[in-house]
Short mmCIF file of C-alpha atoms in Angstrom, two decimals:
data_model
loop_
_atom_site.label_atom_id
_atom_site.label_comp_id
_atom_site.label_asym_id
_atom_site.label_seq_id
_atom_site.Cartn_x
_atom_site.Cartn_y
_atom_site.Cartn_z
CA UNK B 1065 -8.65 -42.65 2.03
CA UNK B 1066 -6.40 -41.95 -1.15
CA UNK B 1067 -5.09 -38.16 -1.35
CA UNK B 1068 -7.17 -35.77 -3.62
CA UNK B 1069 -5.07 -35.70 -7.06
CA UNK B 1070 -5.28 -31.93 -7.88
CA UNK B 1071 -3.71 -33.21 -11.40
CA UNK B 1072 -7.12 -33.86 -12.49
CA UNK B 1073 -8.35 -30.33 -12.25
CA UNK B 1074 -8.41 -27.75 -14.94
CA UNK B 1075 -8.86 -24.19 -15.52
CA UNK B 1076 -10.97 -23.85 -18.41
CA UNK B 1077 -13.03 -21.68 -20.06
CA UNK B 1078 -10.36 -19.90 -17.91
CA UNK B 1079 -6.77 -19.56 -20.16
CA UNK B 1080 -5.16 -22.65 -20.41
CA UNK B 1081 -0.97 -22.70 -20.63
CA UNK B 1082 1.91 -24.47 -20.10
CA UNK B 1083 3.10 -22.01 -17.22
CA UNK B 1084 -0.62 -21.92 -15.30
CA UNK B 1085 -2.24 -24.94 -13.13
CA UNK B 1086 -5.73 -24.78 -11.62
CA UNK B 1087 -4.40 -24.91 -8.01
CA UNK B 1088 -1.22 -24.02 -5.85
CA UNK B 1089 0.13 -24.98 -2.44
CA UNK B 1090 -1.72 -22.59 -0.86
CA UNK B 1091 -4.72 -25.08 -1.69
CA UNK B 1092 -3.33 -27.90 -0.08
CA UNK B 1093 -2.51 -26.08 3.02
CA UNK B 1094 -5.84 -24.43 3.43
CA UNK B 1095 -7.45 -28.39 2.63
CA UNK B 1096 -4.85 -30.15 5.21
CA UNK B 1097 -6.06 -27.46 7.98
CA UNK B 1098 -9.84 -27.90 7.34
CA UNK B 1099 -9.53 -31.48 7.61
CA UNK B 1100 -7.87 -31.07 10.72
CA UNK B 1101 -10.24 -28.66 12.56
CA UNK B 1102 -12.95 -31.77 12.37
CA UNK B 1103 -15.53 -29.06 11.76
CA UNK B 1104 -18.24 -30.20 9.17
CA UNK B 1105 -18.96 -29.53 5.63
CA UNK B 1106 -21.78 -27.94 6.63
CA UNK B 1107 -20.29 -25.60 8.63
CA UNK B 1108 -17.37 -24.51 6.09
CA UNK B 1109 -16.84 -21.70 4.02
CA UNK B 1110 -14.64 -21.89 0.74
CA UNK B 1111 -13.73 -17.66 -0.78
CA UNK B 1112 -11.78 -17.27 -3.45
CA UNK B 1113 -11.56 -21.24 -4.49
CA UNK B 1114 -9.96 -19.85 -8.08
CA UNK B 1115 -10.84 -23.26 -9.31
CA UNK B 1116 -12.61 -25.47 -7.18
CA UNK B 1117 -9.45 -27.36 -5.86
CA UNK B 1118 -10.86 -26.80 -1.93
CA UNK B 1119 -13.73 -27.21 -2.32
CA UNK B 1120 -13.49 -30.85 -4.27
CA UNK B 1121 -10.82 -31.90 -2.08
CA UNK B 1122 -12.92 -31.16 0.94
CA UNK B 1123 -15.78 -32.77 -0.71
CA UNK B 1124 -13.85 -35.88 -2.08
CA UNK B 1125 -12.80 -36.51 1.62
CA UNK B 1126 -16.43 -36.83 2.46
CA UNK B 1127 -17.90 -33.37 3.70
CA UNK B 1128 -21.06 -32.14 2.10
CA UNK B 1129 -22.52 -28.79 2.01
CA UNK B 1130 -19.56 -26.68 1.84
CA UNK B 1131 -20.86 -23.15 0.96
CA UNK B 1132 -18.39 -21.51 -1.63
CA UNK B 1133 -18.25 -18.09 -3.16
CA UNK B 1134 -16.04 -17.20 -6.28
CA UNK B 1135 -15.74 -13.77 -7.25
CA UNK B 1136 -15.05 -14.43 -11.36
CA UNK B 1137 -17.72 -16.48 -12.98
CA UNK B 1138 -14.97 -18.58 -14.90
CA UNK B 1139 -13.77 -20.17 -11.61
CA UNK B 1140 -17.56 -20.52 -10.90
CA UNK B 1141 -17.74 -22.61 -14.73
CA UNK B 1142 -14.34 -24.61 -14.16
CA UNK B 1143 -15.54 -25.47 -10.71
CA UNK B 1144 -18.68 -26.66 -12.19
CA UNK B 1145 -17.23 -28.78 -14.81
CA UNK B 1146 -14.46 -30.05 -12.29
CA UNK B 1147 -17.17 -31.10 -10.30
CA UNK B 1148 -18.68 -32.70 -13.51
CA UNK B 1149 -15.78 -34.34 -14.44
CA UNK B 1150 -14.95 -36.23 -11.02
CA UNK B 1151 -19.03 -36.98 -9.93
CA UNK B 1152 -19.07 -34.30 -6.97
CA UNK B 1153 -21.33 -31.69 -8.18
CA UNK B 1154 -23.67 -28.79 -6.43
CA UNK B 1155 -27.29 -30.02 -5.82
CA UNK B 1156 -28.33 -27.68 -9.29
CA UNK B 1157 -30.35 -29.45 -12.23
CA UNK B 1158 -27.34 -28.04 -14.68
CA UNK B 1159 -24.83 -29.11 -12.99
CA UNK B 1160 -26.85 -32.86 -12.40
CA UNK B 1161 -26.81 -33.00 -16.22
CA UNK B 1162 -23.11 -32.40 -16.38
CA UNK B 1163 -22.56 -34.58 -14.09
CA UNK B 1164 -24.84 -37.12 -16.16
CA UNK B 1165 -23.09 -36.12 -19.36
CA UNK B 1166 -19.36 -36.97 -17.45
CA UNK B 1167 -20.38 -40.11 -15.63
CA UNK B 1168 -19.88 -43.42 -17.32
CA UNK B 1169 -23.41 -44.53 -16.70
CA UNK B 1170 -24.74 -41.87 -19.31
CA UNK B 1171 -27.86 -39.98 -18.21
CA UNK B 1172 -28.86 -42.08 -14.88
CA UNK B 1173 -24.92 -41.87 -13.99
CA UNK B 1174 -24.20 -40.50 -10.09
CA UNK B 1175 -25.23 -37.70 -8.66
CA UNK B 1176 -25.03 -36.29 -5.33
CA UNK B 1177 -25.90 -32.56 -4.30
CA UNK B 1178 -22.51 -32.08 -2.13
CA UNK B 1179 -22.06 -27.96 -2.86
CA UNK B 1180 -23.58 -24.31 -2.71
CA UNK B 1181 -22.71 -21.64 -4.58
CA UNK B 1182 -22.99 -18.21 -2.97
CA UNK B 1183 -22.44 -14.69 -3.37
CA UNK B 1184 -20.37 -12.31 -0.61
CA UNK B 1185 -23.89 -12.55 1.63
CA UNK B 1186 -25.30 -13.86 4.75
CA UNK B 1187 -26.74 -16.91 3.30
CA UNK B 1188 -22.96 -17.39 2.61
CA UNK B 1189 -21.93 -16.98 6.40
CA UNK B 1190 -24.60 -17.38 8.62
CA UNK B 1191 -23.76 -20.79 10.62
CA UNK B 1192 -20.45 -20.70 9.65
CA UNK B 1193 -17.08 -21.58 11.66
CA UNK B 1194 -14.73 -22.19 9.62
CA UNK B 1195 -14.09 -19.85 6.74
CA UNK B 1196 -11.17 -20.95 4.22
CA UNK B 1197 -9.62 -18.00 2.40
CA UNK B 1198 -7.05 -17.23 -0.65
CA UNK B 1199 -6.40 -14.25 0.29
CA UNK B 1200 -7.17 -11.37 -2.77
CA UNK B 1201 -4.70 -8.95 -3.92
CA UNK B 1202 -6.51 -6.15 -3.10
CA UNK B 1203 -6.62 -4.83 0.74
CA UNK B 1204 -10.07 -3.82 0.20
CA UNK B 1205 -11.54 -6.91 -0.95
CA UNK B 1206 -10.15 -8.41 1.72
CA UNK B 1207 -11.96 -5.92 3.86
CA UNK B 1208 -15.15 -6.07 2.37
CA UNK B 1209 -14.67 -10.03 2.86
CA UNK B 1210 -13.47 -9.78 6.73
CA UNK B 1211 -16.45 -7.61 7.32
CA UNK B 1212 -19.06 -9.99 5.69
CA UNK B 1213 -17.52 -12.91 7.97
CA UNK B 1214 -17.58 -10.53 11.06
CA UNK B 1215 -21.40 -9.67 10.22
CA UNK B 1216 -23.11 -13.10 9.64
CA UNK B 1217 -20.75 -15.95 10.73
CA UNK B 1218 -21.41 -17.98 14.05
CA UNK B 1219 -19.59 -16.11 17.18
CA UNK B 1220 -16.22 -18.83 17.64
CA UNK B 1221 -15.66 -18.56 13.93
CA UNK B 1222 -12.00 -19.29 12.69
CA UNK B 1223 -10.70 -17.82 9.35
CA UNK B 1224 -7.76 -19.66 7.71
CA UNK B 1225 -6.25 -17.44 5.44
CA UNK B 1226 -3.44 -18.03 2.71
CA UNK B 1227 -1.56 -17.05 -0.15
CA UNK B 1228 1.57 -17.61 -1.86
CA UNK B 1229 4.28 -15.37 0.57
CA UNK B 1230 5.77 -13.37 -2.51
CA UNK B 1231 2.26 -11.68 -2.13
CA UNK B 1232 1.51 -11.55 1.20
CA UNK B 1233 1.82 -7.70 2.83
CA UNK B 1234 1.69 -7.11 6.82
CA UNK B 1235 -1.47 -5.00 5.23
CA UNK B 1236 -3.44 -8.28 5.33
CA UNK B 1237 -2.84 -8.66 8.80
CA UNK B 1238 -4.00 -5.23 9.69
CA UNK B 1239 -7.25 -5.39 8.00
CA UNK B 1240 -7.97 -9.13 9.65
CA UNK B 1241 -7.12 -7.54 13.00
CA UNK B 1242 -9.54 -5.18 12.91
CA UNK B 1243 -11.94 -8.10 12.95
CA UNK B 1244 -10.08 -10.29 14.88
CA UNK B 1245 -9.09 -10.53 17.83
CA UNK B 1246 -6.07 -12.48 17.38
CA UNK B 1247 -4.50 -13.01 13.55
CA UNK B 1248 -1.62 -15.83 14.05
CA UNK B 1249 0.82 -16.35 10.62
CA UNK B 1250 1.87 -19.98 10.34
CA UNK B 1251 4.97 -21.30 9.26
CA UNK B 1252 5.96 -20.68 5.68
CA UNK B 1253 5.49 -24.37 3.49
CA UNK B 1254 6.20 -24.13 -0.50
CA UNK B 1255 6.13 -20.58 -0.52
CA UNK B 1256 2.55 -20.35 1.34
CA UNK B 1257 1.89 -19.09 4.54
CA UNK B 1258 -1.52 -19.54 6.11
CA UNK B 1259 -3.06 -16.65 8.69
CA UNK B 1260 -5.50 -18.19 11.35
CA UNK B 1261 -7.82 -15.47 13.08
CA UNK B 1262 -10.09 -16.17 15.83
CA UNK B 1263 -11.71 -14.05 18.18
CA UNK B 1264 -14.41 -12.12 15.90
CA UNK B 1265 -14.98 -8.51 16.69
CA UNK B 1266 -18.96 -7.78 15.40
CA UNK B 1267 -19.25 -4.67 12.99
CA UNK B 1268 -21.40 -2.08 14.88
CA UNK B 1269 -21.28 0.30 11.73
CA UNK B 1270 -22.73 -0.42 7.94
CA UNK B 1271 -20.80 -2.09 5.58
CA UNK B 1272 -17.64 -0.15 4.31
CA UNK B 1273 -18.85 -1.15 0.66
CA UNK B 1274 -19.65 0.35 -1.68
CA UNK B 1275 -17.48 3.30 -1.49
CA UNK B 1276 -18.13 6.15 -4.05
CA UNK B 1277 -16.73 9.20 -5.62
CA UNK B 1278 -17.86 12.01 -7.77
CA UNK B 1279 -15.90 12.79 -11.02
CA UNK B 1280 -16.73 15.10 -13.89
CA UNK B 1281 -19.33 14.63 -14.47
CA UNK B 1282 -19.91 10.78 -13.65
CA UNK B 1283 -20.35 9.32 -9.96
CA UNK B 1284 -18.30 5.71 -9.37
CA UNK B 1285 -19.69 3.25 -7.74
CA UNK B 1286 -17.07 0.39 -5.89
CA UNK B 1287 -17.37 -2.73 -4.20
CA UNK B 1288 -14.40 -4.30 -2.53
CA UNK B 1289 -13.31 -6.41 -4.87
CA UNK B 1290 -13.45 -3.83 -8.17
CA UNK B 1291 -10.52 -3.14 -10.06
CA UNK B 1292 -9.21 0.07 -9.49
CA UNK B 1293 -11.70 0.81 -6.71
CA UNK B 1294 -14.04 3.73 -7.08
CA UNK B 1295 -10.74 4.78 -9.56
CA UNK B 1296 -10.75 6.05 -13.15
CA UNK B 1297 -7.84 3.63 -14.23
CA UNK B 1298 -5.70 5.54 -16.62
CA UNK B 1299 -6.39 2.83 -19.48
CA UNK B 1300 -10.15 4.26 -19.13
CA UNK B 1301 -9.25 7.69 -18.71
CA UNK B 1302 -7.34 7.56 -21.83
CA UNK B 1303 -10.03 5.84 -23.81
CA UNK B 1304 -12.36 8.30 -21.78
CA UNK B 1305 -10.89 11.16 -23.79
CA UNK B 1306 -11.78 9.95 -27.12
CA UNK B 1307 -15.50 8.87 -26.61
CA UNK B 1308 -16.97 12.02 -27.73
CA UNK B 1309 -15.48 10.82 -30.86
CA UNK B 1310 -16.97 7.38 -30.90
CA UNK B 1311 -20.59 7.13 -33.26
CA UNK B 1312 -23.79 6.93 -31.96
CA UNK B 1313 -24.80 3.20 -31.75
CA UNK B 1314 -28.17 1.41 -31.97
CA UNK B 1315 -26.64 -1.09 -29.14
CA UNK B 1316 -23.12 -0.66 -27.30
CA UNK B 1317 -21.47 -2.96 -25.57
CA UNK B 1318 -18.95 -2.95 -22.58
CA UNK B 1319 -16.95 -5.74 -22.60
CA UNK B 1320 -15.06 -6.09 -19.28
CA UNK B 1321 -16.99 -3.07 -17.81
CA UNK B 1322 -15.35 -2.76 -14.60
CA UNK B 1323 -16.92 -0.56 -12.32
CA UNK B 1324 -18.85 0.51 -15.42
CA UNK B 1325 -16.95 4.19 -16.41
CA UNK B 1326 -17.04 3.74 -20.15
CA UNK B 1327 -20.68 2.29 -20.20
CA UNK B 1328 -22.17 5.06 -17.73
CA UNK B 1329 -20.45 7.82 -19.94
CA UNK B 1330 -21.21 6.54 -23.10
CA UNK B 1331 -24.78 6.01 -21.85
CA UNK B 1332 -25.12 9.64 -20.85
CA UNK B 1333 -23.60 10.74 -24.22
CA UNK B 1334 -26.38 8.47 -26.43
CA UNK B 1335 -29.06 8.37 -24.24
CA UNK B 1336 -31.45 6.96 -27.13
CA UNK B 1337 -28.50 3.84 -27.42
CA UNK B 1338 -29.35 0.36 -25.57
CA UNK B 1339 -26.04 -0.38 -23.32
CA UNK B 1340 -24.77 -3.57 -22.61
CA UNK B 1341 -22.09 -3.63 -19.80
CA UNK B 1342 -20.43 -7.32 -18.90
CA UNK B 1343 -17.70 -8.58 -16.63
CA UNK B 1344 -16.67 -11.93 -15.48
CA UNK B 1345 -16.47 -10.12 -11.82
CA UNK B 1346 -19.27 -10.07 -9.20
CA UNK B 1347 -17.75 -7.53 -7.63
CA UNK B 1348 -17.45 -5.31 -10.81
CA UNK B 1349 -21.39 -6.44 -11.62
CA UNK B 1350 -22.01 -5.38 -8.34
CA UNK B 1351 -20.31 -1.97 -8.38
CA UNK B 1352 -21.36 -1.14 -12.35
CA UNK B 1353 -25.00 -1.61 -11.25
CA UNK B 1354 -24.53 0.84 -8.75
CA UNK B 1355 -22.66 2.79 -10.87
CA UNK B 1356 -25.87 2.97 -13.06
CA UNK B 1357 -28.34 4.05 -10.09
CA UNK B 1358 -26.21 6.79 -9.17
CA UNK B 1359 -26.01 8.39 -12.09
CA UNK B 1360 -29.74 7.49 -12.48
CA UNK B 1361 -29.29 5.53 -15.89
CA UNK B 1362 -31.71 3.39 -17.18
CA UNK B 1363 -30.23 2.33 -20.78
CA UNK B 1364 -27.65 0.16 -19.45
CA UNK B 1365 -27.88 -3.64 -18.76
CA UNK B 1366 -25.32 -4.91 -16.62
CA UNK B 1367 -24.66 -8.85 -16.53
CA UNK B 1368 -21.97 -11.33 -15.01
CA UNK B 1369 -20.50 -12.74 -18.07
CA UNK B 1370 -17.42 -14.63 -19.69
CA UNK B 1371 -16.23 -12.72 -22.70
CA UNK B 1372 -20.03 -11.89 -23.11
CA UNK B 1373 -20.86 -15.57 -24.40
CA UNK B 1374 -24.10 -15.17 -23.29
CA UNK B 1375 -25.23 -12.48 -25.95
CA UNK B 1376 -25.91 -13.44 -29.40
CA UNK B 1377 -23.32 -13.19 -32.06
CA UNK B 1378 -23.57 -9.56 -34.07
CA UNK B 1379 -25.47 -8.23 -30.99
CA UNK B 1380 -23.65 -5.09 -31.28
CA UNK B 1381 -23.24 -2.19 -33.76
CA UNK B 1382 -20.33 -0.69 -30.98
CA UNK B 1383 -17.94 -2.49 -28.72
CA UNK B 1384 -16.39 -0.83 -26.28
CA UNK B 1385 -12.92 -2.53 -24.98
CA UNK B 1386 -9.82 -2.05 -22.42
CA UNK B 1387 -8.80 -5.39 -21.85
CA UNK B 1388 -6.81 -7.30 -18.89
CA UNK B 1389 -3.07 -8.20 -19.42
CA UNK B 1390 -2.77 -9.89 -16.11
CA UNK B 1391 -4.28 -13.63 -15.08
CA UNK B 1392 -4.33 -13.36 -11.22
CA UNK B 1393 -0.49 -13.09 -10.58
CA UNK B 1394 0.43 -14.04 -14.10
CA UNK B 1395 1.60 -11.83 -17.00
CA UNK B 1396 -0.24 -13.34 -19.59
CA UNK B 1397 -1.96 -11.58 -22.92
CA UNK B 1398 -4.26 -14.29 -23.57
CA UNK B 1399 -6.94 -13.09 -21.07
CA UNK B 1400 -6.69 -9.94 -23.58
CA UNK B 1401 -6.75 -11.63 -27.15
CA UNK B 1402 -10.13 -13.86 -25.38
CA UNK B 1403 -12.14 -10.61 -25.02
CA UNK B 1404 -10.75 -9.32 -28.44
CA UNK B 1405 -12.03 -12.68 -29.76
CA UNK B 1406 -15.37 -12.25 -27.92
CA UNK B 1407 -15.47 -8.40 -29.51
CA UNK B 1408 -15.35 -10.01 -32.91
CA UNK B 1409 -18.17 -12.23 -32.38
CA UNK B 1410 -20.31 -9.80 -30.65
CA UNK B 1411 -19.99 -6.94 -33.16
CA UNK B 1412 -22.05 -7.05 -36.33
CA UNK B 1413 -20.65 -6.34 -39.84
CA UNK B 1414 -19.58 -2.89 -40.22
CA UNK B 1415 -19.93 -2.06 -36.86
CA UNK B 1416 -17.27 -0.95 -34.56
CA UNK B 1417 -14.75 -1.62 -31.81
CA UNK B 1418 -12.36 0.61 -29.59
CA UNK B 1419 -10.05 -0.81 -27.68
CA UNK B 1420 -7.45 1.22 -25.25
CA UNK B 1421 -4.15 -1.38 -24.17
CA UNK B 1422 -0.75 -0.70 -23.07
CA UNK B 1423 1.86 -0.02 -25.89
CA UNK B 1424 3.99 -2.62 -25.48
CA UNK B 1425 1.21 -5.18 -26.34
CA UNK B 1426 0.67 -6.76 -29.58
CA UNK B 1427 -3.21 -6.33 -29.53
CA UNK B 1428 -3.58 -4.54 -33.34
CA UNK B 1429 -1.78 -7.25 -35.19
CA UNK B 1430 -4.64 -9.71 -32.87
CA UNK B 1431 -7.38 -6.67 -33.48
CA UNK B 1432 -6.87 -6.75 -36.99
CA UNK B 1433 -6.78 -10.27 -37.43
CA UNK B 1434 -9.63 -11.07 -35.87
CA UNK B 1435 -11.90 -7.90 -36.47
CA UNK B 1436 -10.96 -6.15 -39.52
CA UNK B 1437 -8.94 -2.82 -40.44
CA UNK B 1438 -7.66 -1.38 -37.16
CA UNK B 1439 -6.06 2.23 -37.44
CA UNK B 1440 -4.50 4.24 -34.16
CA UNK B 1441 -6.38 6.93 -33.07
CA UNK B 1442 -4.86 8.44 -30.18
CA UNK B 1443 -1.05 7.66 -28.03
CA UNK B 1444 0.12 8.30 -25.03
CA UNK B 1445 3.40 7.01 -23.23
CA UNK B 1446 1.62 4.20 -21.72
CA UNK B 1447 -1.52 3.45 -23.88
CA UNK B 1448 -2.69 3.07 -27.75
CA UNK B 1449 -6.16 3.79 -28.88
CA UNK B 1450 -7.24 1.94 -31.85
CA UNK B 1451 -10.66 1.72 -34.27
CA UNK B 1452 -11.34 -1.24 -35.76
CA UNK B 1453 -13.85 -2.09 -38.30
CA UNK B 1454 -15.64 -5.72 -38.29
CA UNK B 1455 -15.02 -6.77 -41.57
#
């Protein structure tokens, strides 16, 4: 059988650059393991596939009905249309179209169901014994993750767990060894290490997610894999301060909500406004929804999104924006100018958007470009506030 060529895969809609590939050695590792455990597809796992390149690899080699779950719905898109592109897609009707639409047969092309997509649940886990994991930054996703295995997968289930080594923490192994038994590191290959834990210790307590805190006046909601946890970042905090100033609007949006700060307190400011809070995270869905039901809001919608493009152009008479600067690992302001991108298509003429970045970025020149006059409302040592106008 011919080696999976991870050449063909890409990361779009995800940012697309010279400097940033749609899979790592870590992914070859993890692949090279599962094939040789001999477990079946069936009985696999994929978390944290950034772009499908396990999961296709492990499918290409002939193993159906690998369960995967992918925390940002833009590795859930490119995973789809990698799938697409190379004839192994999930068993959905939209992805049987793409498939269609890729294969060189036209609509009665090939199609075989070879996938599932998942959330972090048991439908994810139960059966499973072999769970293959890049690890997440964050020590508490990888928690929340650990637990989830430790609740619903089979009793002899073996986690293989990797990441590049530069950032790898003895953390990691902590929190697996609290669910573990045993948590063996491998032998560093192309600056990846993989982590193989066997020995699963059942949870006899509830799940340590979602965690929560009280602030003034607003109660955050987190799940594991949240930025910032249950957190006021200080990019919010500072954009925070200025929302009393911020118009009353017909329809608000927050794009990249988070764990849903902004939209909860603008919500409770304008209770008569409709809104809309959107992230490309399950996790941040996840915890933003909460957010809501603690603080007993019901004028916010919360939706997994990309950039919103799922709402209607000129949905909004408000935007509400503190966007990323960081693509996984990678320094990279072109996750940023996206969502200021997406902020010009989603606000209506006239309308508004205020966006809170670091002050070392060059997001006015980009905010005024591509929404209209942008003036600085409020600086700090770290962080810019800025108005802009949709022209």
């Amino acid at each position: 059988m011919p080696e999976f060529d991870f050449t063909r895969l890409r990361r779009a809609p995800d940012v697309e650059a010279p400097n940033l590939q749609a899979w790592d050695a870590t992914d070859e590792l993890l692949v090279r393991e599962a094939l040789a455990t001999g477990i079946r597809g069936d009985e696999i796992a994929v978390i944290g596939d950034a772009y499908g390149a396990i999961t296709l690899a492990l499918t290409d080699a002939g193993m159906p009905g690998i369960r995967v779950h992918q925390d940002l719905v833009t590795g859930r898109r490119a995973l789809a249309r990698n799938a697409a592109a190379l004839g192994l897609t999930d068993g959905t009707d939209a992805a049987r179209r793409a498939a269609a639409e890729h294969a060189d047969g036209g609509a009665d092309g090939p199609w075989v169901p070879t996938f599932e997509q998942h959330e972090l649940d048991e439908r994810l886990l139960t059966g499973i014994r072999l769970v293959l994991l890049q690890l997440p930054k964050a020590l508490a996703e990888l928690e929340e993750i650990a637990d989830a295995i430790a609740r619903w997968a089979q009793p002899d289930v073996v986690l293989i767990a990797g990441g590049r080594v530069k950032h790898m923490s003895l953390g990691q192994n902590d929190v697996l060894g609290r669910y573990f038994a045993e948590v063996q590191p491998q032998r560093a290959e192309r600056k990846s290490r993989l982590l193989v834990a066997r020995g699963l210790r059942r949870p006899d307590g509830p799940p340590p997610f979602p965690v929560s805190t009280a602030h003034p006046g607003l109660t955050l909601c987190a799940y594991g894999g949240a930025f910032a946890g249950d957190r006021i970042d200080i990019g919010t905090r500072v954009l925070l301060e200025v929302l009393p100033d911020i118009r009353s609007a017909e329809v608000a949006i927050d794009l990249g909500c988070g764990t849903g700060a902004l939209a909860a307190t603008y919500a409770m400011q304008h209770p008569a406004s409709r809104v809309i809070a959107t992230d490309r995270s399950a996790a941040a869905v996840r915890s933003a929804r909460a957010t809501m039901a603690a603080n007993g809001l019901e004028n916010v919608t919360v939706t997994l999104d990309d950039a919103g493009s799922e709402l209607p152009v000129g949905t909004a008479d408000l935007v509400l924006l503190n966007p990323p600067f960081h693509l996984g690992s990678a320094v990279d302001e072109a996750a940023g100018h996206r969502l200021i991108q997406a902020a010009a298509r989603l606000t209506r003429p006239g309308g508004e958007v205020w966006t809170v970045f670091n002050s070392h970025l060059d997001h006015r020149r980009i905010l005024q470009r591509e929404v209209g006059p942008t003036e600085q409302v409020e600086r700090t040592p770290k962080f810019i506030v800025t108005k802009s106008t949709k022209r």
